PDB file of C-alpha atoms in Angstrom:
ATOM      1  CA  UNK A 157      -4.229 -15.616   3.658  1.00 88.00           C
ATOM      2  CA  UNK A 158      -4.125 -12.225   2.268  1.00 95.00           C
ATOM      3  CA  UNK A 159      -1.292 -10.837   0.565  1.00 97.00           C
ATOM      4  CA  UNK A 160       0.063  -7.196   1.023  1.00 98.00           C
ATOM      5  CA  UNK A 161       2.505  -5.389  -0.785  1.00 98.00           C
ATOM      6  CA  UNK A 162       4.542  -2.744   1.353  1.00 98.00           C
ATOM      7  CA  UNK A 163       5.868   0.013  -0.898  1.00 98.00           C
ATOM      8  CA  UNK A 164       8.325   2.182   1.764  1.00 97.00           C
ATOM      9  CA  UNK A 165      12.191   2.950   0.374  1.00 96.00           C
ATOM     10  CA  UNK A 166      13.505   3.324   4.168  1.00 95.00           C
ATOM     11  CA  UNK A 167      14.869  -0.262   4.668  1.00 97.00           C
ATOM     12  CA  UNK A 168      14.048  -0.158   8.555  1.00 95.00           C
ATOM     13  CA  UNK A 169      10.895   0.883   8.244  1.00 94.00           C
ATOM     14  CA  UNK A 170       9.996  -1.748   5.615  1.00 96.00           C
ATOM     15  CA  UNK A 171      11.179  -4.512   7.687  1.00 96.00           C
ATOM     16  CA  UNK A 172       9.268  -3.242  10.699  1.00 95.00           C
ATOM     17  CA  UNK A 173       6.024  -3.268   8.395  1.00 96.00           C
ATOM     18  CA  UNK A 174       6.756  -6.739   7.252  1.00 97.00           C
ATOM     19  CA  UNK A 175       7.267  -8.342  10.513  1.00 97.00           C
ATOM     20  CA  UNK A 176       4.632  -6.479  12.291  1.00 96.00           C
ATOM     21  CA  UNK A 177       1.931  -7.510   9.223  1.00 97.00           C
ATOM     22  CA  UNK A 178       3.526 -11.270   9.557  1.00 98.00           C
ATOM     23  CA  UNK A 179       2.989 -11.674  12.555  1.00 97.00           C
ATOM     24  CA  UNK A 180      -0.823 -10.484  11.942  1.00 96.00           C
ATOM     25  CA  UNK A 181      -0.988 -13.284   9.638  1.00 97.00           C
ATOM     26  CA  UNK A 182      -0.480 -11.497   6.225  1.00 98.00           C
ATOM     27  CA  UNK A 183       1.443 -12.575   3.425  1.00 98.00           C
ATOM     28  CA  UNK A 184       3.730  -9.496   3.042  1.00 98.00           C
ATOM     29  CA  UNK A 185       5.859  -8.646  -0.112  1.00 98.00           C
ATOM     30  CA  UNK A 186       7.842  -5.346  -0.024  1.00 98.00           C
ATOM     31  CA  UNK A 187       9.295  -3.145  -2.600  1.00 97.00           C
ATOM     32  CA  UNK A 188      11.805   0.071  -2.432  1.00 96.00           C
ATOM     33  CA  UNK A 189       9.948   2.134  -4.763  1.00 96.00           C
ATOM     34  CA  UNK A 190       7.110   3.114  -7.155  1.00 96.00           C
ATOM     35  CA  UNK A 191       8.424   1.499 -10.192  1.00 96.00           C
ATOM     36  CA  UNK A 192       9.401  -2.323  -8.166  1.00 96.00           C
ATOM     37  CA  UNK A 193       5.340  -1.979  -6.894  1.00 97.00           C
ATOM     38  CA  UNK A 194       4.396  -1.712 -10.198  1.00 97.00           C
ATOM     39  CA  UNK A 195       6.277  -4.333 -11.659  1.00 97.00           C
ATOM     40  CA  UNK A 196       5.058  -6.837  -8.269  1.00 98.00           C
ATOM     41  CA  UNK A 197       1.397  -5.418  -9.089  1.00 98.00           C
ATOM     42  CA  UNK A 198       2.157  -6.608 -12.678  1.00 97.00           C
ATOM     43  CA  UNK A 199       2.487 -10.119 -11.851  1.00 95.00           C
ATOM     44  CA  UNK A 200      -0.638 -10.293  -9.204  1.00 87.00           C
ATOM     45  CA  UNK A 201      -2.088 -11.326  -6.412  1.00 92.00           C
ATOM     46  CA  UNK A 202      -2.479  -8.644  -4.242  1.00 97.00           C
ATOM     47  CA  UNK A 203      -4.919  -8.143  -2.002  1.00 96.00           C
ATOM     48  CA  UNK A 204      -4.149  -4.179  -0.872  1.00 97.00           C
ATOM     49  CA  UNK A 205      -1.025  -2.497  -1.298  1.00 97.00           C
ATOM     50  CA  UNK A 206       0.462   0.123   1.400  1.00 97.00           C
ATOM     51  CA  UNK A 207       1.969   2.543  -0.535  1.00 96.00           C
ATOM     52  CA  UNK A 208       4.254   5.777   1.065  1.00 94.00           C
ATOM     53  CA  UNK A 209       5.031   8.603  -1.250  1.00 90.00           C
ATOM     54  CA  UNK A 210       8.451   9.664  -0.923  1.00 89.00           C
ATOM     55  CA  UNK A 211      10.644   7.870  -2.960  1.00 91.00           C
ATOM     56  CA  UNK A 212      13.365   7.723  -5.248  1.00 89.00           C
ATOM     57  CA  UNK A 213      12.982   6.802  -8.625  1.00 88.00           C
ATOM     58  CA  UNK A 214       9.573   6.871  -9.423  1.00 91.00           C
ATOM     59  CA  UNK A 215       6.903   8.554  -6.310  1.00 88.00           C
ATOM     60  CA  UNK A 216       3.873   6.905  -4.373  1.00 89.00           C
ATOM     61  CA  UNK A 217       1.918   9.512  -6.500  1.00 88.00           C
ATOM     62  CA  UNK A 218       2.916   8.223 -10.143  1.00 92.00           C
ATOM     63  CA  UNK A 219       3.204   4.684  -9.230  1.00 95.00           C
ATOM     64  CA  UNK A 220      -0.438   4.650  -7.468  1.00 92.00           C
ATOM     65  CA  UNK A 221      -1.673   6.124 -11.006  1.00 92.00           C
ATOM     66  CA  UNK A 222       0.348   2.986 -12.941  1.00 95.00           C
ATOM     67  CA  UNK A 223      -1.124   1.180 -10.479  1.00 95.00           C
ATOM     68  CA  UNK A 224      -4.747   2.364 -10.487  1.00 92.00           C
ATOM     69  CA  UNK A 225      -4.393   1.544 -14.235  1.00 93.00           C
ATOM     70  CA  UNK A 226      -3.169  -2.017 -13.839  1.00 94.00           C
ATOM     71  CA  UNK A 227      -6.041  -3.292 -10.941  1.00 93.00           C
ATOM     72  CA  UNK A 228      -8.528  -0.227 -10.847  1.00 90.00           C
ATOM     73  CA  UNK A 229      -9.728  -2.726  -7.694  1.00 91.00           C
ATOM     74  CA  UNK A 230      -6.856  -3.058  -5.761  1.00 94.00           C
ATOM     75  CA  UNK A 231      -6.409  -1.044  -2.565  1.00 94.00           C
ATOM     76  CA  UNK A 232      -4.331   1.094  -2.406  1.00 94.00           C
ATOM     77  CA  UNK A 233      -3.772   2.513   1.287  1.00 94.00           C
ATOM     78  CA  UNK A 234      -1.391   6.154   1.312  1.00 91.00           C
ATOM     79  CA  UNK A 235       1.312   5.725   4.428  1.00 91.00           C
ATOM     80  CA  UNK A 236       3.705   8.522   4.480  1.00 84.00           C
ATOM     81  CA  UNK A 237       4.776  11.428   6.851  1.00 82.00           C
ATOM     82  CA  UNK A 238       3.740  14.255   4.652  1.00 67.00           C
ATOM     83  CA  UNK A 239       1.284  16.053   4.099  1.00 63.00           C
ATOM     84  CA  UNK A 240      -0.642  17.838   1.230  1.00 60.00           C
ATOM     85  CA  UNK A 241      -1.239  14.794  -1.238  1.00 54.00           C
ATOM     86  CA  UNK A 242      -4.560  15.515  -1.045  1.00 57.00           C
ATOM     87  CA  UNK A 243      -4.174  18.307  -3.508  1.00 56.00           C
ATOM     88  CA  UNK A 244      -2.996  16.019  -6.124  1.00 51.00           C
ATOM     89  CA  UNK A 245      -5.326  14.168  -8.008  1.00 47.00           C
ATOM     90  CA  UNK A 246      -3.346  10.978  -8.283  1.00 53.00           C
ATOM     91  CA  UNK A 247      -3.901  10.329  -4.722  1.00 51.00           C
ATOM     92  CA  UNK A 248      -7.819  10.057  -5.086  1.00 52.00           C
ATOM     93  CA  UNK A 249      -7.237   6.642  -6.307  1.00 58.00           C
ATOM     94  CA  UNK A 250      -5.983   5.680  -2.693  1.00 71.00           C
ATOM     95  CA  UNK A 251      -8.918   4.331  -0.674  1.00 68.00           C
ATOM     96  CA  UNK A 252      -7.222   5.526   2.387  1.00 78.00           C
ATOM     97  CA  UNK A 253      -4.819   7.581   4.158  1.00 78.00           C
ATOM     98  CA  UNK A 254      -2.862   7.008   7.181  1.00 83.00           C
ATOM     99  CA  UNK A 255       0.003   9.396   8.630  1.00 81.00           C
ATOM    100  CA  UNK A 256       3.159   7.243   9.703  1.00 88.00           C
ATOM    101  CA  UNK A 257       3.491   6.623  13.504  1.00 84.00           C
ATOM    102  CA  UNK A 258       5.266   4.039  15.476  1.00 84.00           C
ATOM    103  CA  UNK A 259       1.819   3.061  16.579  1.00 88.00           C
ATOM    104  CA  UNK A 260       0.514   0.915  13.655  1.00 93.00           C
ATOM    105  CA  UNK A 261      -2.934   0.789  14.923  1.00 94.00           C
ATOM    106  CA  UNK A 262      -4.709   2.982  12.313  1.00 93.00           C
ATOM    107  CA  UNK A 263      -2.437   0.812   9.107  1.00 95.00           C
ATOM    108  CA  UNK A 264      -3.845  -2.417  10.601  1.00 95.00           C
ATOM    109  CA  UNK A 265      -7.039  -1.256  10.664  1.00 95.00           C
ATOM    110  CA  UNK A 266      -7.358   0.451   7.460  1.00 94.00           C
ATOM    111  CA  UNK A 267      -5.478  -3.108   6.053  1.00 96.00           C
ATOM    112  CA  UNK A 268      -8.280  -5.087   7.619  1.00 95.00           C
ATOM    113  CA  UNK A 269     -10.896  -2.837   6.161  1.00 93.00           C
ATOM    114  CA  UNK A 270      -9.449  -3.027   2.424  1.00 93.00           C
ATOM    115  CA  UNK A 271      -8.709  -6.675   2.690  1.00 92.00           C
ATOM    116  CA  UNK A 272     -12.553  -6.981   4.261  1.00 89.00           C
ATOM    117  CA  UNK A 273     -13.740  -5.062   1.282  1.00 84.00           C
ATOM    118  CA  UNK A 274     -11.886  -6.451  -1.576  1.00 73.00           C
ATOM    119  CA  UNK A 275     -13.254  -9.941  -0.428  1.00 74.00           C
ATOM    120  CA  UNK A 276     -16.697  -9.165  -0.241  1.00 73.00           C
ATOM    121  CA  UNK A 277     -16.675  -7.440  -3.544  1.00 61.00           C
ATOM    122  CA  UNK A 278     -14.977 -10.633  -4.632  1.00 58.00           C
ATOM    123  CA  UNK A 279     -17.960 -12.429  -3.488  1.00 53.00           C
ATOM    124  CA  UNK A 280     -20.784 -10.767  -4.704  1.00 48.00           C
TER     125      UNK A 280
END
């Protein structure tokens, strides 16, 4: 089963992700901001991490970067409202990008597609 980490401070939307990717038959871990990803990255295990970039503490931006430099591997999929990230450099690291809707559609997908990805390369 693959895991996924869910990196979203609004506490209603991060519950919504987590049932939603449970009941798709992830493994979902969640954290409230950039620097609890980072420390959950720390300790492993991850197979993509969904990652929104407006947060207290530390942003999506800096903790993708820590992250990048932890598991240059891992997935890292950008899920926020706002636009122009793509202007910032930090945010190349992300291997994709998906604007938040209440249709989750387009962050299954792109999950599936990372997960697919990081198993293959895995394998070969």
């Amino acid at each position: 089963m693959a895991r996924v980490l869910v990196v979203e401070d609004d506490a209603n939307q991060r519950k919504l992700y987590e049932m939603e990717l449970r009941r798709d038959g992830y493994e979902v871990d969640t954290a409230k901001n950039g620097r609890e990803a980072i420390e959950k990255v720390k300790a492993g295990g991850y197979d993509v991490v969904v990652m929104d970039l407006k947060m207290p503490e530390m942003t999506g931006l800096d903790a993708i970067t820590e992250i990048a430099s932890i598991d240059k591997d891992l997935p890292i999929i950008i899920n926020t409202a706002y636009g122009g990230w793509q202007d910032d450099f930090k945010s190349w690291a992300a291997c994709a990008y998906v604007l938040k809707s209440s249709d989750l559609t387009e962050l299954r997908r792109r999950i599936r597609e990372a997960v697919t990805s990081r198993s293959e390369g895995s394998e070969g």
